[in-house]
Amino acid sequence: MPDAKTGDLCDHAARRAALSEGVPLDVLRAISRVETGRRLDGRLQPWPWTINVGGQGYWFKSEVEAKAYAFKIFKSGTRSFDVGCFQINYRWHGKAFRSIDAMFDPDENATYAARFLNELHAELGSWPAAAGAYHSRTAPFAEAYKERFQTVLAQLEGAPRTRVAGTSRDPFTEAGLPLISIPTASPRTGALGSLVPAAGAATAFIAFN
């Protein structure tokens, strides 16, 4: 069984990125769950050792296993794959990082995502719109992602509610989510949303009841 504390790494990284970049923490927590979340025992938890390639996503038990898979597909010639808490795409954003290793680092992954979200918020004026554009600049895909983001945001535990249509920048929270143990190397159906160019899009695969 993986260390349950691993599941909290994304939230800790999101908290630090919120403080350093000024993005509301609940916005970052919601996006990490849309990107890498699994619902277990009724709770949704992000997972840092997550990869999506060719529309197929995987959760890995450990950082070592996730990186080994990323290096394997890289050596095979694949360049378009998403990694980490916020599913940063290597093809389009890898040059912003020192290495694939660095892209997996929860803090570097979260900080990059937060900076990009800040740019989108400044351009578009709201966090839901920024979340949609984080996923895609194509309107139907952005709108679908925005709806998923708002659903997850509304379901977050232990966080102040950001006025999603406004400009709140309060990054603080009262508590993180409970820690959940995640099985190893689970294939995921569907594809995650991630940082992709304007014409690109993927489908977030959280199933809402």
PDB file of C-alpha atoms in Angstrom, residues 28-172:
ATOM      1  CA  LEU A  28      -5.826  25.254  -7.026  1.00  0.00           C
ATOM      2  CA  ARG A  29      -7.223  22.404  -4.938  1.00  0.00           C
ATOM      3  CA  ALA A  30     -10.228  22.087  -7.231  1.00  0.00           C
ATOM      4  CA  ILE A  31      -8.112  22.008 -10.387  1.00  0.00           C
ATOM      5  CA  SER A  32      -5.752  19.390  -8.963  1.00  0.00           C
ATOM      6  CA  ARG A  33      -8.778  17.195  -8.313  1.00  0.00           C
ATOM      7  CA  VAL A  34     -10.266  17.710 -11.758  1.00  0.00           C
ATOM      8  CA  GLU A  35      -6.850  16.838 -13.191  1.00  0.00           C
ATOM      9  CA  THR A  36      -5.751  13.881 -11.044  1.00  0.00           C
ATOM     10  CA  GLY A  37      -8.518  13.147  -8.543  1.00  0.00           C
ATOM     11  CA  ARG A  38      -9.919   9.784  -7.584  1.00  0.00           C
ATOM     12  CA  ARG A  39     -13.041   9.255  -5.550  1.00  0.00           C
ATOM     13  CA  LEU A  40     -12.406   6.660  -2.846  1.00  0.00           C
ATOM     14  CA  ASP A  41     -14.769   6.054   0.041  1.00  0.00           C
ATOM     15  CA  GLY A  42     -16.704   9.091  -1.030  1.00  0.00           C
ATOM     16  CA  ARG A  43     -13.732  11.487  -1.027  1.00  0.00           C
ATOM     17  CA  LEU A  44     -11.833  12.995  -3.915  1.00  0.00           C
ATOM     18  CA  GLN A  45      -8.047  13.161  -3.555  1.00  0.00           C
ATOM     19  CA  PRO A  46      -5.390  14.441  -5.990  1.00  0.00           C
ATOM     20  CA  TRP A  47      -2.388  12.257  -6.752  1.00  0.00           C
ATOM     21  CA  PRO A  48       1.062  13.564  -7.754  1.00  0.00           C
ATOM     22  CA  TRP A  49       2.349  10.441  -9.518  1.00  0.00           C
ATOM     23  CA  THR A  50      -0.138  10.693 -12.377  1.00  0.00           C
ATOM     24  CA  ILE A  51       0.570  10.530 -16.111  1.00  0.00           C
ATOM     25  CA  ASN A  52      -1.705  10.931 -19.104  1.00  0.00           C
ATOM     26  CA  VAL A  53      -0.514   9.937 -22.556  1.00  0.00           C
ATOM     27  CA  GLY A  54      -2.573   9.584 -25.699  1.00  0.00           C
ATOM     28  CA  GLY A  55      -5.812  10.050 -23.785  1.00  0.00           C
ATOM     29  CA  GLN A  56      -5.028   7.234 -21.345  1.00  0.00           C
ATOM     30  CA  GLY A  57      -4.165   8.151 -17.804  1.00  0.00           C
ATOM     31  CA  TYR A  58      -2.464   6.241 -15.001  1.00  0.00           C
ATOM     32  CA  TRP A  59      -2.028   6.649 -11.282  1.00  0.00           C
ATOM     33  CA  PHE A  60       1.227   5.152 -10.027  1.00  0.00           C
ATOM     34  CA  LYS A  61       1.949   3.944  -6.531  1.00  0.00           C
ATOM     35  CA  SER A  62       5.242   5.802  -6.260  1.00  0.00           C
ATOM     36  CA  GLU A  63       7.270   8.636  -7.711  1.00  0.00           C
ATOM     37  CA  VAL A  64       9.862   6.134  -8.922  1.00  0.00           C
ATOM     38  CA  GLU A  65       7.294   4.137 -10.885  1.00  0.00           C
ATOM     39  CA  ALA A  66       5.733   7.244 -12.433  1.00  0.00           C
ATOM     40  CA  LYS A  67       9.081   8.644 -13.532  1.00  0.00           C
ATOM     41  CA  ALA A  68      10.189   5.287 -14.907  1.00  0.00           C
ATOM     42  CA  TYR A  69       7.081   5.190 -17.084  1.00  0.00           C
ATOM     43  CA  ALA A  70       7.584   8.797 -18.212  1.00  0.00           C
ATOM     44  CA  PHE A  71      11.189   8.083 -19.180  1.00  0.00           C
ATOM     45  CA  LYS A  72      10.102   4.925 -20.984  1.00  0.00           C
ATOM     46  CA  ILE A  73       7.584   6.707 -23.181  1.00  0.00           C
ATOM     47  CA  PHE A  74      10.007   9.589 -23.725  1.00  0.00           C
ATOM     48  CA  LYS A  75      12.658   7.175 -24.981  1.00  0.00           C
ATOM     49  CA  SER A  76      10.083   5.653 -27.316  1.00  0.00           C
ATOM     50  CA  GLY A  77       9.674   9.059 -28.962  1.00  0.00           C
ATOM     51  CA  THR A  78       6.515  10.260 -27.227  1.00  0.00           C
ATOM     52  CA  ARG A  79       6.559  13.946 -26.331  1.00  0.00           C
ATOM     53  CA  SER A  80       2.928  14.789 -25.623  1.00  0.00           C
ATOM     54  CA  PHE A  81       2.185  13.557 -22.121  1.00  0.00           C
ATOM     55  CA  ASP A  82       0.893  15.217 -18.961  1.00  0.00           C
ATOM     56  CA  VAL A  83       2.467  14.784 -15.533  1.00  0.00           C
ATOM     57  CA  GLY A  84       2.011  15.679 -11.907  1.00  0.00           C
ATOM     58  CA  CYS A  85      -0.595  17.230  -9.649  1.00  0.00           C
ATOM     59  CA  PHE A  86      -1.712  19.720 -12.292  1.00  0.00           C
ATOM     60  CA  GLN A  87      -1.026  17.610 -15.394  1.00  0.00           C
ATOM     61  CA  ILE A  88       1.480  19.864 -17.134  1.00  0.00           C
ATOM     62  CA  ASN A  89       2.041  18.835 -20.750  1.00  0.00           C
ATOM     63  CA  TYR A  90       5.666  18.058 -21.611  1.00  0.00           C
ATOM     64  CA  ARG A  91       5.449  18.949 -25.302  1.00  0.00           C
ATOM     65  CA  TRP A  92       4.096  22.447 -24.729  1.00  0.00           C
ATOM     66  CA  HIS A  93       5.568  23.343 -21.342  1.00  0.00           C
ATOM     67  CA  GLY A  94       8.543  21.086 -20.744  1.00  0.00           C
ATOM     68  CA  LYS A  95      11.028  23.843 -21.606  1.00  0.00           C
ATOM     69  CA  ALA A  96       9.859  25.773 -18.545  1.00  0.00           C
ATOM     70  CA  PHE A  97      11.339  23.036 -16.330  1.00  0.00           C
ATOM     71  CA  ARG A  98      14.876  21.800 -15.794  1.00  0.00           C
ATOM     72  CA  SER A  99      13.875  18.198 -16.517  1.00  0.00           C
ATOM     73  CA  ILE A 100      11.051  15.679 -16.488  1.00  0.00           C
ATOM     74  CA  ASP A 101      12.042  15.009 -12.880  1.00  0.00           C
ATOM     75  CA  ALA A 102      11.375  18.653 -12.072  1.00  0.00           C
ATOM     76  CA  MET A 103       7.972  18.551 -13.754  1.00  0.00           C
ATOM     77  CA  PHE A 104       6.894  15.851 -11.314  1.00  0.00           C
ATOM     78  CA  ASP A 105       7.951  17.895  -8.291  1.00  0.00           C
ATOM     79  CA  PRO A 106       4.648  18.924  -6.648  1.00  0.00           C
ATOM     80  CA  ASP A 107       5.904  22.415  -5.790  1.00  0.00           C
ATOM     81  CA  GLU A 108       7.276  23.160  -9.254  1.00  0.00           C
ATOM     82  CA  ASN A 109       4.192  21.674 -10.892  1.00  0.00           C
ATOM     83  CA  ALA A 110       1.825  23.690  -8.684  1.00  0.00           C
ATOM     84  CA  THR A 111       3.776  26.936  -9.013  1.00  0.00           C
ATOM     85  CA  TYR A 112       3.804  26.719 -12.801  1.00  0.00           C
ATOM     86  CA  ALA A 113       0.064  26.016 -12.846  1.00  0.00           C
ATOM     87  CA  ALA A 114      -0.623  28.912 -10.466  1.00  0.00           C
ATOM     88  CA  ARG A 115       1.351  31.383 -12.568  1.00  0.00           C
ATOM     89  CA  PHE A 116      -0.472  30.317 -15.698  1.00  0.00           C
ATOM     90  CA  LEU A 117      -3.832  30.586 -13.930  1.00  0.00           C
ATOM     91  CA  ASN A 118      -2.935  34.095 -12.777  1.00  0.00           C
ATOM     92  CA  GLU A 119      -2.245  35.099 -16.375  1.00  0.00           C
ATOM     93  CA  LEU A 120      -5.559  33.634 -17.485  1.00  0.00           C
ATOM     94  CA  HIS A 121      -7.437  35.310 -14.630  1.00  0.00           C
ATOM     95  CA  ALA A 122      -5.928  38.683 -15.520  1.00  0.00           C
ATOM     96  CA  GLU A 123      -7.016  38.168 -19.119  1.00  0.00           C
ATOM     97  CA  LEU A 124     -10.473  36.697 -18.568  1.00  0.00           C
ATOM     98  CA  GLY A 125     -11.583  38.223 -15.263  1.00  0.00           C
ATOM     99  CA  SER A 126     -12.850  35.207 -13.333  1.00  0.00           C
ATOM    100  CA  TRP A 127     -11.465  31.998 -11.879  1.00  0.00           C
ATOM    101  CA  PRO A 128     -14.009  29.729 -13.608  1.00  0.00           C
ATOM    102  CA  ALA A 129     -13.102  31.263 -16.962  1.00  0.00           C
ATOM    103  CA  ALA A 130      -9.414  30.892 -16.120  1.00  0.00           C
ATOM    104  CA  ALA A 131      -9.983  27.242 -15.224  1.00  0.00           C
ATOM    105  CA  GLY A 132     -11.734  26.610 -18.525  1.00  0.00           C
ATOM    106  CA  ALA A 133      -8.907  28.214 -20.494  1.00  0.00           C
ATOM    107  CA  TYR A 134      -6.360  26.255 -18.452  1.00  0.00           C
ATOM    108  CA  HIS A 135      -7.888  23.216 -20.085  1.00  0.00           C
ATOM    109  CA  SER A 136      -8.594  24.573 -23.576  1.00  0.00           C
ATOM    110  CA  ARG A 137      -9.158  27.740 -25.575  1.00  0.00           C
ATOM    111  CA  THR A 138     -11.840  25.941 -27.578  1.00  0.00           C
ATOM    112  CA  ALA A 139     -15.126  27.198 -26.138  1.00  0.00           C
ATOM    113  CA  PRO A 140     -17.111  23.928 -25.798  1.00  0.00           C
ATOM    114  CA  PHE A 141     -14.208  22.132 -24.112  1.00  0.00           C
ATOM    115  CA  ALA A 142     -13.457  25.091 -21.866  1.00  0.00           C
ATOM    116  CA  GLU A 143     -17.092  25.358 -20.828  1.00  0.00           C
ATOM    117  CA  ALA A 144     -17.363  21.660 -19.970  1.00  0.00           C
ATOM    118  CA  TYR A 145     -14.171  21.840 -17.922  1.00  0.00           C
ATOM    119  CA  LYS A 146     -15.379  24.999 -16.169  1.00  0.00           C
ATOM    120  CA  GLU A 147     -18.552  23.200 -15.105  1.00  0.00           C
ATOM    121  CA  ARG A 148     -16.521  20.291 -13.672  1.00  0.00           C
ATOM    122  CA  PHE A 149     -14.237  22.749 -11.913  1.00  0.00           C
ATOM    123  CA  GLN A 150     -17.184  24.522 -10.295  1.00  0.00           C
ATOM    124  CA  THR A 151     -18.696  21.214  -9.188  1.00  0.00           C
ATOM    125  CA  VAL A 152     -15.457  20.147  -7.516  1.00  0.00           C
ATOM    126  CA  LEU A 153     -14.953  23.606  -6.022  1.00  0.00           C
ATOM    127  CA  ALA A 154     -18.384  23.471  -4.413  1.00  0.00           C
ATOM    128  CA  GLN A 155     -17.623  20.049  -2.916  1.00  0.00           C
ATOM    129  CA  LEU A 156     -14.282  20.929  -1.317  1.00  0.00           C
ATOM    130  CA  GLU A 157     -14.007  20.362   2.411  1.00  0.00           C
ATOM    131  CA  GLY A 158     -12.192  22.606   4.846  1.00  0.00           C
ATOM    132  CA  ALA A 159     -11.660  25.541   2.501  1.00  0.00           C
ATOM    133  CA  PRO A 160     -13.138  29.042   2.346  1.00  0.00           C
ATOM    134  CA  ARG A 161     -15.359  29.541  -0.656  1.00  0.00           C
ATOM    135  CA  THR A 162     -13.779  31.711  -3.296  1.00  0.00           C
ATOM    136  CA  ARG A 163     -16.182  34.123  -4.939  1.00  0.00           C
ATOM    137  CA  VAL A 164     -15.583  32.450  -8.250  1.00  0.00           C
ATOM    138  CA  ALA A 165     -17.047  35.255 -10.323  1.00  0.00           C
ATOM    139  CA  GLY A 166     -15.048  37.896  -8.456  1.00  0.00           C
ATOM    140  CA  THR A 167     -11.417  38.651  -7.788  1.00  0.00           C
ATOM    141  CA  SER A 168     -10.784  37.187  -4.336  1.00  0.00           C
ATOM    142  CA  ARG A 169      -7.127  36.373  -3.798  1.00  0.00           C
ATOM    143  CA  ASP A 170      -7.283  35.043  -0.249  1.00  0.00           C
ATOM    144  CA  PRO A 171      -4.999  31.960  -0.347  1.00  0.00           C
ATOM    145  CA  PHE A 172      -5.654  30.673   3.162  1.00  0.00           C
TER     146      PHE A 172
END
